Amino acid sequence: MAPMIAPSLLNTGVEGLLHPFNVAHSRTQLFSGFECAGIKKYGIDLLVNGKYFSRFGRQNGHFQRLTAASKRLDETTGNSVEKPELDELIAAIVYQAEIEGSLSNAFQRISTEDWSKVLSNVGKKHWELALAVFGVFKETSSIFLKPNTGVQKNEEDREVVQILKVYTTMVAVLARHGRLEEAEAILTEVQQLGFGLDLFLYNALLGGYAKQGMAERMLDCMLEMQKFGIQPDHVSYEQLVAAYLNSKTPELKLALEVLDHMHSHELKASQKTYSELIAACWKKSEVENADKCFSAMIAAGHSADSKVLVKLMQLHAQKGNHTRTQQLFQMLKQAGLKANSTCYEQLLLAYCKAGCLDQAFTIFRESKQIAKPSLIVYNILLDACAKAGLHLQAMQLYNEVCGSGLKANAITYTSAITALVRSGRCAKAEELYKRMLRLKISPTAHTYTSMIHAYAMKGWTRSGHEVCVTMRSNCQITAVAYNAMLHLYIRGEWYTEAANILSEMDSEDIEPGVPGYGVLIAACGDSSPEIMPLVRTLETSRWETCRIVYQLMFLPLYESCESLLEGSIADLPKDVMAFLQKLAQTKDAEANLSFYNSLMDGLWRKGLKRRAKSVMVAARSLLPWYKRPKLTKMKLLLDLGGLSLGAAQVAVLDWLSGVAQLHEEKSEQQMVLVTGSDSSDKLVVKARKGIKKAVGATLAELGSPFAEDPQGSGRLVASVYDVVQWQAVYGISSALMLLDNTQPYITQ
């Protein structure tokens, strides 16, 4: 016998199974009002219609017709009872409703065991007919001519066992058709007749509850089973799993807890149960739980069918888990299952999501040997090419779609346009966009956003503005679209429109993202009066980041800009430092780097060098990964990779100003300046281009000894001795100091 349910279920609604039986849940009360009314209501008088025959199916040529009908029944139900006379009897009942006439001559020719087979097969088509047959069985069975009083003592008596089997079959038929009240009435009748209830009867009823998703009713029933000394077995618990999955709001967590209980008590679940759980995990996109169920399924000795493997592939493909998706793909092939186009599609998706485009194109070529690629397959590859900025591959795929007879849709065009924009082919992107409009293919918000970025990159603000107007009338504006419009208007110096967009974002509770803040902060380096509408919007914005930027860029922090003190953390107000600390703790590296880069760009452009250094020192203090000088035995290195123009200039001057004091005795060391950028994303304004040129120009203007490293491009080198001598001879220490040469204050 199976043990009771695991204690882990105590807090999830199934605690009743561990508590003593509650009389309020007794079968008598549970079934009160039904008694045997269901049998009477659905008896022979109600169901038998049409012509009766005095002999069993042999008058007027009906034997041949019923034999053919029995074959149809086998095809419908999927099995045969392996007795021709039973096949004919079942066919007569199912197709002719010949209950009384058909059964009149069958009483002595079929056994009690045969009654179960008749009920089961008739019940697969009509539960009402099965219930009527059950009524006839009770009227004619010898056991009812001599009713038993009290609990059956001789449980090995075959006739009694078969009688209970007939009852169990009838309960199963009713439960399968959702006739739970009638099924419950039969269990009450079994009790009233004095037959002992058994596990099979209860499991038949539990199956009906499971199909209806009635988990709580099942728990009451399982509690009652234990009261009668009947412990739920693996079938009982599997049906409880099904009940949780079939409820109006599927309870996957509880279903998995029941499975864990089965595992802990060595109750083996069937392949069907594992498959249903994996399907439920698939619906909720729970990859980890699906993998656990699959592993348990294999450990239990079951084999996975193609449906299970494909669902697992889909789960992992959506997450970009290409290694696991490939393993499942190979598992499917090794099991002798056919890898269809869906399998290849999921493997392709996994590689595309992971950015492994070489493998994706390999799978794409293999899949062409299986079937002609669908538009979905092309769009998956096009989207991956768009994200990677691979415009040549994207256009090749686009041309294949057009030449294959497939009809390119909005996704096809949008992906191709985005790939072109990311690679700077804005004119070609505009050409595709206009073709899309001519073909009356409605652009998506993503299409409009890509075109707005394209026009922003080219400085074609008016064309971009026209797209913005069209987008507003056709689409709901997304956060990405708002950021794109900020990019467009700020790059075009349409500051009033940019201020309106920022105000609208405030009212819509949409915070500028990393790109949005990047362009906003960079714009603050503009000292022209035209920027004032945007400045005022920053000042009153609901977003703290905007207000901090306003404070740093436009309000005085020091008593005099002529101060000879260089910047430090102490210069920054407490609320600014508190914000920077929160930024470091709550945002990722990309968001932090973009903020500091944009801020130092703006400060450098405004001549607020001391303030820029204060911000740099704060970044180095709060962010362990932020670029800073590195000292080795023979080298003093500063890597500018990833920094913006302003941030790089501040870092270089600060680095040089400290050399004389720190390295007078280490003249044999080399100073190495690494220039360059670690970003290829042209849609996000980070102003990292031209660092080598800008820094090189500054050093040349100061007459520094730095020169191109002959051993590697992108490096400027000089000895510490030469740098110290350069500073001493030319007296340029003051030129290296990071001081504010202007006041940031904006006249009210």
CSV table of N, CA and C in Angstrom, one decimal, residues 27-41 180-193:
chain,number,residue,atom,x,y,z
A,27,ARG,N,-18.8,9.6,3.1
A,27,ARG,CA,-19.4,9.3,1.8
A,27,ARG,C,-21.0,9.5,1.9
A,28,THR,N,-21.6,9.2,3.1
A,28,THR,CA,-23.0,9.3,3.2
A,28,THR,C,-23.4,10.8,3.0
A,29,GLN,N,-22.7,11.7,3.6
A,29,GLN,CA,-23.0,13.1,3.4
A,29,GLN,C,-22.6,13.6,2.1
A,30,LEU,N,-21.5,13.1,1.6
A,30,LEU,CA,-20.9,13.5,0.3
A,30,LEU,C,-21.9,13.2,-0.8
A,31,PHE,N,-22.6,12.0,-0.7
A,31,PHE,CA,-23.5,11.6,-1.7
A,31,PHE,C,-25.0,11.7,-1.4
A,32,SER,N,-25.3,12.4,-0.3
A,32,SER,CA,-26.7,12.5,0.2
A,32,SER,C,-27.5,13.1,-0.9
A,33,GLY,N,-28.8,12.5,-1.0
A,33,GLY,CA,-29.7,13.0,-2.0
A,33,GLY,C,-29.6,12.3,-3.3
A,34,PHE,N,-28.6,11.5,-3.5
A,34,PHE,CA,-28.5,10.8,-4.8
A,34,PHE,C,-29.0,9.4,-4.7
A,35,GLU,N,-28.5,8.7,-3.6
A,35,GLU,CA,-28.9,7.3,-3.4
A,35,GLU,C,-28.8,6.5,-4.7
A,36,CYS,N,-29.9,5.9,-5.1
A,36,CYS,CA,-29.8,5.1,-6.3
A,36,CYS,C,-30.7,5.8,-7.4
A,37,ALA,N,-31.0,7.1,-7.1
A,37,ALA,CA,-31.9,7.8,-8.1
A,37,ALA,C,-31.3,7.9,-9.5
A,38,GLY,N,-30.0,7.9,-9.5
A,38,GLY,CA,-29.4,8.0,-10.8
A,38,GLY,C,-29.6,6.8,-11.7
A,39,ILE,N,-29.7,5.6,-11.0
A,39,ILE,CA,-29.9,4.4,-11.8
A,39,ILE,C,-31.4,4.4,-12.3
A,40,LYS,N,-32.3,4.8,-11.4
A,40,LYS,CA,-33.7,4.8,-11.8
A,40,LYS,C,-34.0,5.8,-12.9
A,41,LYS,N,-33.4,7.0,-12.7
A,41,LYS,CA,-33.6,8.0,-13.7
A,41,LYS,C,-33.2,7.7,-15.1
A,180,LEU,N,-20.3,12.7,-12.4
A,180,LEU,CA,-19.7,12.4,-11.1
A,180,LEU,C,-20.8,12.1,-10.1
A,181,GLU,N,-21.9,12.8,-10.2
A,181,GLU,CA,-23.0,12.5,-9.2
A,181,GLU,C,-23.5,11.1,-9.3
A,182,GLU,N,-23.7,10.6,-10.5
A,182,GLU,CA,-24.1,9.3,-10.7
A,182,GLU,C,-23.1,8.3,-10.3
A,183,ALA,N,-21.8,8.6,-10.5
A,183,ALA,CA,-20.7,7.7,-10.1
A,183,ALA,C,-20.7,7.7,-8.6
A,184,GLU,N,-20.8,8.8,-7.9
A,184,GLU,CA,-20.8,8.8,-6.4
A,184,GLU,C,-22.0,8.0,-5.9
A,185,ALA,N,-23.2,8.1,-6.6
A,185,ALA,CA,-24.3,7.3,-6.1
A,185,ALA,C,-24.1,5.8,-6.2
A,186,ILE,N,-23.3,5.4,-7.1
A,186,ILE,CA,-23.0,4.0,-7.2
A,186,ILE,C,-22.1,3.5,-6.1
A,187,LEU,N,-21.1,4.4,-5.7
A,187,LEU,CA,-20.3,4.0,-4.5
A,187,LEU,C,-21.2,3.9,-3.3
A,188,THR,N,-22.1,4.8,-3.1
A,188,THR,CA,-23.0,4.8,-2.0
A,188,THR,C,-23.8,3.4,-2.0
A,189,GLU,N,-24.2,3.1,-3.2
A,189,GLU,CA,-25.0,1.8,-3.3
A,189,GLU,C,-24.2,0.6,-2.9
A,190,VAL,N,-22.9,0.6,-3.3
A,190,VAL,CA,-22.0,-0.5,-2.9
A,190,VAL,C,-21.9,-0.6,-1.4
A,191,GLN,N,-21.8,0.5,-0.8
A,191,GLN,CA,-21.8,0.5,0.7
A,191,GLN,C,-23.1,0.0,1.3
A,192,GLN,N,-24.2,0.4,0.7
A,192,GLN,CA,-25.5,0.0,1.2
A,192,GLN,C,-25.7,-1.5,1.0
A,193,LEU,N,-25.1,-2.1,0.0
A,193,LEU,CA,-25.3,-3.5,-0.3
A,193,LEU,C,-24.3,-4.3,0.6
